């Protein structure tokens, strides 16, 4: 079963705008990772944030984690058409070891 | 550094047949996990192998099995294929499997007819 829920399920923006996606989860975690997937292909690893971190940056990506609310957000700044993809959060729960539990994903469309 | 390699990329099989999928992890990574992705169920964990041992298992029937070799390469086998097994099968490689990044391959698209 999916632990996480992404919000929104779909997001459509114009190039140059920022895109924010949210992820919620239900149990205590070790880490949270964000992935991108283009048209049913493989998952591309974007960023990992540990449970003791609150914010992390990588290029145009900014990820926040609020363990008290069991939620995370992914911000993509200055979006490009190439950012069009599905974005998933994945958590590894303290009690499930190596298993990643994925959210249902947000479909981002960036219009040129 | 080469990424995670999955073969084949596409497969078409008939109900009742069996199939074997292969995954070569990133060099130095000892943990390999398998996931099934379908439109209805999303991404679901199948199992994880570390040092040739199954360390974690999801809620899939016994028709789904796997193994890992001494070079960390892994295979996944599905026997007696059903239409519902049609999915994208993804392999993830990580250094230890715990608290580290997991990197995915391009997946194998299995279609059962």
PDB file of N, CA, C and O in Angstrom, chain A residues 4-44:
ATOM      1  N   UNK A   4       2.647   7.300   1.089  1.00  0.00           N
ATOM      2  CA  UNK A   4       2.649   8.721   0.831  1.00  0.00           C
ATOM      3  C   UNK A   4       1.526   9.150  -0.067  1.00  0.00           C
ATOM      4  O   UNK A   4       0.961   8.374  -0.826  1.00  0.00           O
ATOM      5  N   UNK A   5       1.224  10.401   0.047  1.00  0.00           N
ATOM      6  CA  UNK A   5       0.264  11.011  -0.857  1.00  0.00           C
ATOM      7  C   UNK A   5       0.882  12.286  -1.369  1.00  0.00           C
ATOM      8  O   UNK A   5       1.371  13.111  -0.597  1.00  0.00           O
ATOM      9  N   UNK A   6       0.870  12.434  -2.701  1.00  0.00           N
ATOM     10  CA  UNK A   6       1.364  13.662  -3.282  1.00  0.00           C
ATOM     11  C   UNK A   6       0.211  14.599  -3.582  1.00  0.00           C
ATOM     12  O   UNK A   6      -0.894  14.173  -3.936  1.00  0.00           O
ATOM     13  N   UNK A   7       0.540  15.840  -3.517  1.00  0.00           N
ATOM     14  CA  UNK A   7      -0.477  16.865  -3.738  1.00  0.00           C
ATOM     15  C   UNK A   7       0.207  18.017  -4.464  1.00  0.00           C
ATOM     16  O   UNK A   7       1.258  18.469  -4.022  1.00  0.00           O
ATOM     17  N   UNK A   8      -0.289  18.501  -5.584  1.00  0.00           N
ATOM     18  CA  UNK A   8      -1.511  18.000  -6.241  1.00  0.00           C
ATOM     19  C   UNK A   8      -1.221  16.759  -7.073  1.00  0.00           C
ATOM     20  O   UNK A   8      -0.071  16.394  -7.263  1.00  0.00           O
ATOM     21  N   UNK A   9      -2.243  16.127  -7.594  1.00  0.00           N
ATOM     22  CA  UNK A   9      -2.038  14.986  -8.472  1.00  0.00           C
ATOM     23  C   UNK A   9      -1.527  15.441  -9.828  1.00  0.00           C
ATOM     24  O   UNK A   9      -0.779  14.713 -10.483  1.00  0.00           O
ATOM     25  N   UNK A  10      -1.941  16.633 -10.247  1.00  0.00           N
ATOM     26  CA  UNK A  10      -1.484  17.166 -11.522  1.00  0.00           C
ATOM     27  C   UNK A  10      -1.288  18.667 -11.382  1.00  0.00           C
ATOM     28  O   UNK A  10      -2.023  19.333 -10.661  1.00  0.00           O
ATOM     29  N   UNK A  11      -0.280  19.173 -12.073  1.00  0.00           N
ATOM     30  CA  UNK A  11       0.074  20.592 -11.999  1.00  0.00           C
ATOM     31  C   UNK A  11       0.527  21.041 -13.372  1.00  0.00           C
ATOM     32  O   UNK A  11       1.402  20.407 -13.978  1.00  0.00           O
ATOM     33  N   UNK A  12      -0.060  22.124 -13.861  1.00  0.00           N
ATOM     34  CA  UNK A  12       0.305  22.650 -15.166  1.00  0.00           C
ATOM     35  C   UNK A  12       0.724  24.107 -15.007  1.00  0.00           C
ATOM     36  O   UNK A  12      -0.031  24.904 -14.450  1.00  0.00           O
ATOM     37  N   UNK A  13       1.932  24.433 -15.441  1.00  0.00           N
ATOM     38  CA  UNK A  13       2.455  25.791 -15.286  1.00  0.00           C
ATOM     39  C   UNK A  13       3.145  26.228 -16.575  1.00  0.00           C
ATOM     40  O   UNK A  13       3.348  25.418 -17.484  1.00  0.00           O
ATOM     41  N   UNK A  14       3.526  27.497 -16.624  1.00  0.00           N
ATOM     42  CA  UNK A  14       4.260  28.030 -17.762  1.00  0.00           C
ATOM     43  C   UNK A  14       5.755  27.997 -17.468  1.00  0.00           C
ATOM     44  O   UNK A  14       6.181  28.068 -16.296  1.00  0.00           O
ATOM     45  N   UNK A  15       6.524  27.881 -18.528  1.00  0.00           N
ATOM     46  CA  UNK A  15       7.981  27.942 -18.378  1.00  0.00           C
ATOM     47  C   UNK A  15       8.376  29.191 -17.615  1.00  0.00           C
ATOM     48  O   UNK A  15       7.816  30.270 -17.828  1.00  0.00           O
ATOM     49  N   UNK A  16       9.343  29.025 -16.735  1.00  0.00           N
ATOM     50  CA  UNK A  16       9.826  30.160 -15.951  1.00  0.00           C
ATOM     51  C   UNK A  16       9.162  30.273 -14.581  1.00  0.00           C
ATOM     52  O   UNK A  16       9.713  30.902 -13.677  1.00  0.00           O
ATOM     53  N   UNK A  17       7.987  29.682 -14.445  1.00  0.00           N
ATOM     54  CA  UNK A  17       7.298  29.709 -13.150  1.00  0.00           C
ATOM     55  C   UNK A  17       7.904  28.657 -12.216  1.00  0.00           C
ATOM     56  O   UNK A  17       8.631  27.768 -12.631  1.00  0.00           O
ATOM     57  N   UNK A  18       7.570  28.791 -10.950  1.00  0.00           N
ATOM     58  CA  UNK A  18       7.990  27.802  -9.956  1.00  0.00           C
ATOM     59  C   UNK A  18       6.906  26.744  -9.787  1.00  0.00           C
ATOM     60  O   UNK A  18       5.711  27.042  -9.916  1.00  0.00           O
ATOM     61  N   UNK A  19       7.339  25.534  -9.482  1.00  0.00           N
ATOM     62  CA  UNK A  19       6.402  24.434  -9.247  1.00  0.00           C
ATOM     63  C   UNK A  19       6.642  23.885  -7.856  1.00  0.00           C
ATOM     64  O   UNK A  19       7.794  23.609  -7.483  1.00  0.00           O
ATOM     65  N   UNK A  20       5.573  23.732  -7.105  1.00  0.00           N
ATOM     66  CA  UNK A  20       5.677  23.172  -5.761  1.00  0.00           C
ATOM     67  C   UNK A  20       4.803  21.936  -5.660  1.00  0.00           C
ATOM     68  O   UNK A  20       3.612  21.969  -6.002  1.00  0.00           O
ATOM     69  N   UNK A  21       5.426  20.850  -5.199  1.00  0.00           N
ATOM     70  CA  UNK A  21       4.711  19.605  -4.990  1.00  0.00           C
ATOM     71  C   UNK A  21       4.871  19.190  -3.542  1.00  0.00           C
ATOM     72  O   UNK A  21       5.937  19.395  -2.953  1.00  0.00           O
ATOM     73  N   UNK A  22       3.831  18.607  -2.998  1.00  0.00           N
ATOM     74  CA  UNK A  22       3.838  18.217  -1.596  1.00  0.00           C
ATOM     75  C   UNK A  22       3.673  16.713  -1.449  1.00  0.00           C
ATOM     76  O   UNK A  22       3.061  16.061  -2.288  1.00  0.00           O
ATOM     77  N   UNK A  23       4.206  16.215  -0.359  1.00  0.00           N
ATOM     78  CA  UNK A  23       4.145  14.780  -0.076  1.00  0.00           C
ATOM     79  C   UNK A  23       3.865  14.603   1.399  1.00  0.00           C
ATOM     80  O   UNK A  23       4.505  15.269   2.232  1.00  0.00           O
ATOM     81  N   UNK A  24       2.923  13.744   1.725  1.00  0.00           N
ATOM     82  CA  UNK A  24       2.665  13.441   3.128  1.00  0.00           C
ATOM     83  C   UNK A  24       2.863  11.954   3.357  1.00  0.00           C
ATOM     84  O   UNK A  24       2.682  11.144   2.434  1.00  0.00           O
ATOM     85  N   UNK A  25       3.243  11.585   4.560  1.00  0.00           N
ATOM     86  CA  UNK A  25       3.455  10.184   4.887  1.00  0.00           C
ATOM     87  C   UNK A  25       2.908   9.912   6.272  1.00  0.00           C
ATOM     88  O   UNK A  25       2.507  10.844   6.988  1.00  0.00           O
ATOM     89  N   UNK A  26       2.895   8.639   6.651  1.00  0.00           N
ATOM     90  CA  UNK A  26       2.124   8.296   7.853  1.00  0.00           C
ATOM     91  C   UNK A  26       2.962   7.836   9.044  1.00  0.00           C
ATOM     92  O   UNK A  26       2.535   7.965  10.184  1.00  0.00           O
ATOM     93  N   UNK A  27       4.138   7.264   8.787  1.00  0.00           N
ATOM     94  CA  UNK A  27       4.907   6.727   9.907  1.00  0.00           C
ATOM     95  C   UNK A  27       6.284   7.370   9.964  1.00  0.00           C
ATOM     96  O   UNK A  27       6.700   8.059   9.040  1.00  0.00           O
ATOM     97  N   UNK A  28       6.991   7.147  11.042  1.00  0.00           N
ATOM     98  CA  UNK A  28       8.332   7.710  11.200  1.00  0.00           C
ATOM     99  C   UNK A  28       9.262   7.174  10.129  1.00  0.00           C
ATOM    100  O   UNK A  28       9.181   6.009   9.749  1.00  0.00           O
ATOM    101  N   UNK A  29      10.128   8.048   9.656  1.00  0.00           N
ATOM    102  CA  UNK A  29      11.008   7.679   8.545  1.00  0.00           C
ATOM    103  C   UNK A  29      12.471   7.926   8.875  1.00  0.00           C
ATOM    104  O   UNK A  29      12.803   8.658   9.801  1.00  0.00           O
ATOM    105  N   UNK A  30      13.335   7.262   8.086  1.00  0.00           N
ATOM    106  CA  UNK A  30      14.762   7.549   8.152  1.00  0.00           C
ATOM    107  C   UNK A  30      15.103   8.669   7.169  1.00  0.00           C
ATOM    108  O   UNK A  30      15.822   9.600   7.500  1.00  0.00           O
ATOM    109  N   UNK A  31      14.635   8.477   5.927  1.00  0.00           N
ATOM    110  CA  UNK A  31      14.917   9.437   4.860  1.00  0.00           C
ATOM    111  C   UNK A  31      13.692   9.610   3.993  1.00  0.00           C
ATOM    112  O   UNK A  31      12.788   8.760   3.984  1.00  0.00           O
ATOM    113  N   UNK A  32      13.735  10.676   3.188  1.00  0.00           N
ATOM    114  CA  UNK A  32      12.720  10.859   2.153  1.00  0.00           C
ATOM    115  C   UNK A  32      13.471  11.222   0.885  1.00  0.00           C
ATOM    116  O   UNK A  32      14.390  12.059   0.915  1.00  0.00           O
ATOM    117  N   UNK A  33      13.115  10.581  -0.198  1.00  0.00           N
ATOM    118  CA  UNK A  33      13.775  10.826  -1.481  1.00  0.00           C
ATOM    119  C   UNK A  33      12.733  11.280  -2.492  1.00  0.00           C
ATOM    120  O   UNK A  33      11.574  10.846  -2.447  1.00  0.00           O
ATOM    121  N   UNK A  34      13.158  12.118  -3.399  1.00  0.00           N
ATOM    122  CA  UNK A  34      12.318  12.551  -4.507  1.00  0.00           C
ATOM    123  C   UNK A  34      12.896  12.013  -5.812  1.00  0.00           C
ATOM    124  O   UNK A  34      14.114  12.019  -6.017  1.00  0.00           O
ATOM    125  N   UNK A  35      11.975  11.577  -6.669  1.00  0.00           N
ATOM    126  CA  UNK A  35      12.347  11.021  -7.955  1.00  0.00           C
ATOM    127  C   UNK A  35      11.529  11.666  -9.053  1.00  0.00           C
ATOM    128  O   UNK A  35      10.398  12.118  -8.831  1.00  0.00           O
ATOM    129  N   UNK A  36      12.081  11.648 -10.264  1.00  0.00           N
ATOM    130  CA  UNK A  36      11.378  12.084 -11.455  1.00  0.00           C
ATOM    131  C   UNK A  36      11.259  10.907 -12.404  1.00  0.00           C
ATOM    132  O   UNK A  36      12.174  10.088 -12.526  1.00  0.00           O
ATOM    133  N   UNK A  37      10.115  10.836 -13.087  1.00  0.00           N
ATOM    134  CA  UNK A  37       9.914   9.776 -14.063  1.00  0.00           C
ATOM    135  C   UNK A  37       9.311  10.381 -15.322  1.00  0.00           C
ATOM    136  O   UNK A  37       8.268  11.043 -15.265  1.00  0.00           O
ATOM    137  N   UNK A  38       9.958  10.120 -16.438  1.00  0.00           N
ATOM    138  CA  UNK A  38       9.467  10.589 -17.728  1.00  0.00           C
ATOM    139  C   UNK A  38       8.746   9.454 -18.436  1.00  0.00           C
ATOM    140  O   UNK A  38       9.333   8.397 -18.685  1.00  0.00           O
ATOM    141  N   UNK A  39       7.469   9.674 -18.737  1.00  0.00           N
ATOM    142  CA  UNK A  39       6.677   8.795 -19.596  1.00  0.00           C
ATOM    143  C   UNK A  39       6.931   7.300 -19.387  1.00  0.00           C
ATOM    144  O   UNK A  39       7.304   6.597 -20.327  1.00  0.00           O
ATOM    145  N   UNK A  40       6.763   6.809 -18.168  1.00  0.00           N
ATOM    146  CA  UNK A  40       6.860   5.387 -17.910  1.00  0.00           C
ATOM    147  C   UNK A  40       8.253   4.813 -18.048  1.00  0.00           C
ATOM    148  O   UNK A  40       8.413   3.597 -18.199  1.00  0.00           O
ATOM    149  N   UNK A  41       9.237   5.660 -17.991  1.00  0.00           N
ATOM    150  CA  UNK A  41      10.616   5.165 -18.024  1.00  0.00           C
ATOM    151  C   UNK A  41      11.116   5.003 -16.591  1.00  0.00           C
ATOM    152  O   UNK A  41      10.335   4.965 -15.652  1.00  0.00           O
ATOM    153  N   UNK A  42      12.434   4.881 -16.432  1.00  0.00           N
ATOM    154  CA  UNK A  42      12.990   4.665 -15.105  1.00  0.00           C
ATOM    155  C   UNK A  42      12.864   5.891 -14.225  1.00  0.00           C
ATOM    156  O   UNK A  42      12.538   6.987 -14.678  1.00  0.00           O
ATOM    157  N   UNK A  43      13.112   5.695 -12.939  1.00  0.00           N
ATOM    158  CA  UNK A  43      13.069   6.785 -11.974  1.00  0.00           C
ATOM    159  C   UNK A  43      14.451   7.428 -11.884  1.00  0.00           C
ATOM    160  O   UNK A  43      15.454   6.741 -11.723  1.00  0.00           O
ATOM    161  N   UNK A  44      14.462   8.735 -11.946  1.00  0.00           N
ATOM    162  CA  UNK A  44      15.711   9.484 -11.804  1.00  0.00           C
ATOM    163  C   UNK A  44      15.761  10.061 -10.397  1.00  0.00           C
ATOM    164  O   UNK A  44      14.834  10.757  -9.965  1.00  0.00           O
TER     165      UNK A  44
END
